[in-house]
Amino acid sequence: MRHFLFLFVLVFSTVASSAQLDSLRSMDEVVITATRQERRLGNVAVPVTLIQRQQIQQAGSLRLRDILQEQSGLFITSGFGVGVQMQGLNPEHTLILVDGQPLIGRTSGILDLNRIAVAGIKRIEIVKGPSSSLYGSEAMAGVINLITENPGTRSLEASLRYGVGNPDQGWALPFASTSFQQLDLNLQAGYQLGKWKLRQSNDLLFSDGISFRPFSTDRVPRPIRRLTHQTTLQRALGSKAEFRLLFRANQDRIQQEFSVRNNGQVIDSYGREQNHELNLQPTLTIRPTEHIRLHTRGYFTRYVGDQQLNFIQKPDSSYLDRFEQDLYRIEQQLDWTRGASDLIVGLGYQSDQARSTRYDALSSRKQNRVAYAFAQWEWRLNAQWISIAGMRYDDNQQFAAAFTPKWAIRFKPNDQWSFNASVGQGFKAPDFRQLYLNFTNNAAGGYSVYGTQDAIRIIRELNRIGQIAELKPEFDRLTELSPEFSTGMNLGAEYRPSQTVHIRINGFRNDIRSLIDVRQVATRIDGSQIFSYLNVKRAFTQGVETEFRWQLKTSWQLSGGYQWLRTGDKDEWARIKKGLEYTRSSDGTSRVMNKNEYVGLPNRSKHQAQFKLTYQPSETRFVFLRGFYRSRWTVANSNGNGVHDVQDESANGFVQINLSGGLPLRKNLQLQAGIENLLNHQDISYLPNFPGRNLYLTLNFKL
Amino acid sequence: MNTKFPLLLLSFLFVFAACEKDKPTPVVDQRAYSVSTSGNIITVRNLPGDTIVGTTAQGQPIGAGRYSFFSLETGQWIPNADSNSARWDLAFAGTILRVNNATSGPGGGGAFVYNGTFESLTSVPTDSTFRVDNHPISYAITRGSGKAWYTYDGPTNLLTPIPGRTLVIRTANGQRAKVEILNYYRGGTTPSASSADSIKTRDQRFFHFRYSKM
């Protein structure tokens, strides 16, 4: 750390002297994710949330999770890292992009939001509703796109943050051994070298992590170190072309110590986890005429995750896990404006590769190739109507091809009102785990879970040598593993009665079919079960989301939102309607379950609300108060009926309040202070990754 | 020896309860074995079924391998000495339920699982077949989480009877009865997921069920 501080001071002094003040704050509300083209937010026909750099900074957010948890309609989930639930869909159904290209390295479908630093991010665009017509697989619930800062302005920003918390005592002493401490160093610089514009962002986070796992009660601080580097290079090539290169590298080192309980036995384990991630994104944009743009994009990304765990009760057995994934992609996009129409056509090819100890052998590399084409036609019929029709075709080497159309319209009768409607398809192709997982749990009865490709091969071989007692009919369906599909509808209205008030309402409905779930496919002669993946479930999510923003005075702003959500498994719901699902009366006897006792899919809260209040008399002087609420959610089926109902084990709803404020110390120096989780809400069982109250101080230096 | 004393005590209580059957509102110890009748439904509480006496070398809790035999015809807990007779209809040991036939006993018993509430089952469906035990490979009432009458969750270490599963029993003497397992823990309440494993171990394998003849 000493080395880093030295480097910090060194870079600080060299760049500070040469940098010139250029702090133009761009608040132009432009969104690119919704249509793959820069559009004014007011002209987009699908629900979009924009989070600008200023909000990220003032909220004191370090990781993507910190800022997403304060947004309307999003839930943070725990388990295999922290994920995000959008429109009631699981984290695996939200695509997370950096400058339009997907992040990889998901575990059980979850991309850990704590892995992603938000330093160097200009804005975050959240598009809700299926977006596979533009982005392909995983964009079922929506897309979260992190737009990196553009080089171009000479600038220097540095910040140093110290945070402290103690979940057991509520308030913590700085530098005390019992406290959970956090230190974040951040340095961002923009400069110009000849024709090259360059921007760099470095972030180093040391934190005492609370390495909880489900069913663990351990609270020992364990060090976590996260290092993120981001470089953006940009260069104009003549007057009609531009080259841009984004490089991002991330390294996490996490020490772990936790206990896991199963079958009444406790296993204490300790170990460490390391993640490495690289992103390289070259883009060439050519504008041969005023009406045509050609984007050539390359993308290379690599993720390596290593985990080593030792078990105290079983010192001779240790768990070693390695997962490597590489994604290569090349993409060509043509934007063509002609009269009232904007046309986009694109072609792409990608190769996705993985190898892992979770599969049959670490040496065996799994590969999947996808060729895709997409098109979108945006047509401004007149001043009031916009129609956007899009479609995409993904030809997958491993599974059936996916065709995903989408159509959206916007009607703006006057300056106050506008109405949106959209309907689209989303899909998620099966991932490597669902094809190649090779897992046998010898501790718990010797059951196995195999990805479909391995299941077919292994079970056939076992059957040949007489080791299979029973082949379920499901075995014959393993060859048919296909993508998960959804149809999503969004219907919204916006009302701006004045310059200072903005109200938005959006209703959504997602119908998901062929969801992949684990099912038993065979039984070995010793009675142990073999499971694999099948497209067997159907589900729906629907809800209403409202948001408002009110500029009270020039320095005061209030905003808030509320989401009502209802979800369900369609087969369960059909059985409940037929009176085929049961529950227990208070005397313990069984009875038919009522429709109103069904809560739908687990881990969903019916109500969610949030508010934000900002007081900002000047650029560096502010107070920012945020609160969010989510209602009770079901976590496990505890009454044995297999469906989630009001009697089941649930987590209590909660309110979290975050407060931050900033004031200028000197011309270029700002002090920011904040309290996260002011009410110190904690829930070890159901929110294991939720820290208790945390206080922090940040010094920001900005030229 | 420490297992015999509670058994002795329980049999006293049983006799006690049986004598007092006619009283309108008997004060029942919620944690003791009891049998009560309401109309034609008989409810049995806290019938131990091979309760936990120790742990295996791997740390798994185990019982002494001692079944509790119950007669649905007389509503009585049958002494283990009579296990090789047609006096009992249903035997309990942890997650194993046995009927008096084939590998389990000399009677003509059998069983199958009906999907539906206890009340909704008024007569034995004509297309049903009674199964018998093939100890220790298979049982008329299939053993295993989610298969017949219970689910078991490893992380919480809790066993829950599935609502809406009714056991249809053919007694040792060929009578028909329907049985609903209500709870698996002493006192009739499943411990909370967060309670200590020692409590979950100590209080498990106490059967609560109701039945009536058909």
Short mmCIF file of C-alpha atoms in Angstrom, two decimals, chain A residues 197 296 406 418 538 586 672:
data_model
loop_
_atom_site.label_atom_id
_atom_site.label_comp_id
_atom_site.label_asym_id
_atom_site.label_seq_id
_atom_site.Cartn_x
_atom_site.Cartn_y
_atom_site.Cartn_z
CA LYS A 197 -6.59 11.63 -26.29
CA THR A 296 -16.51 -1.66 -36.50
CA LYS A 406 -39.43 -6.00 -30.95
CA SER A 418 -46.25 11.26 -23.94
CA ARG A 538 -43.04 -21.31 -17.31
CA SER A 586 -53.60 -23.54 12.15
CA GLN A 672 -17.44 14.45 1.37
#
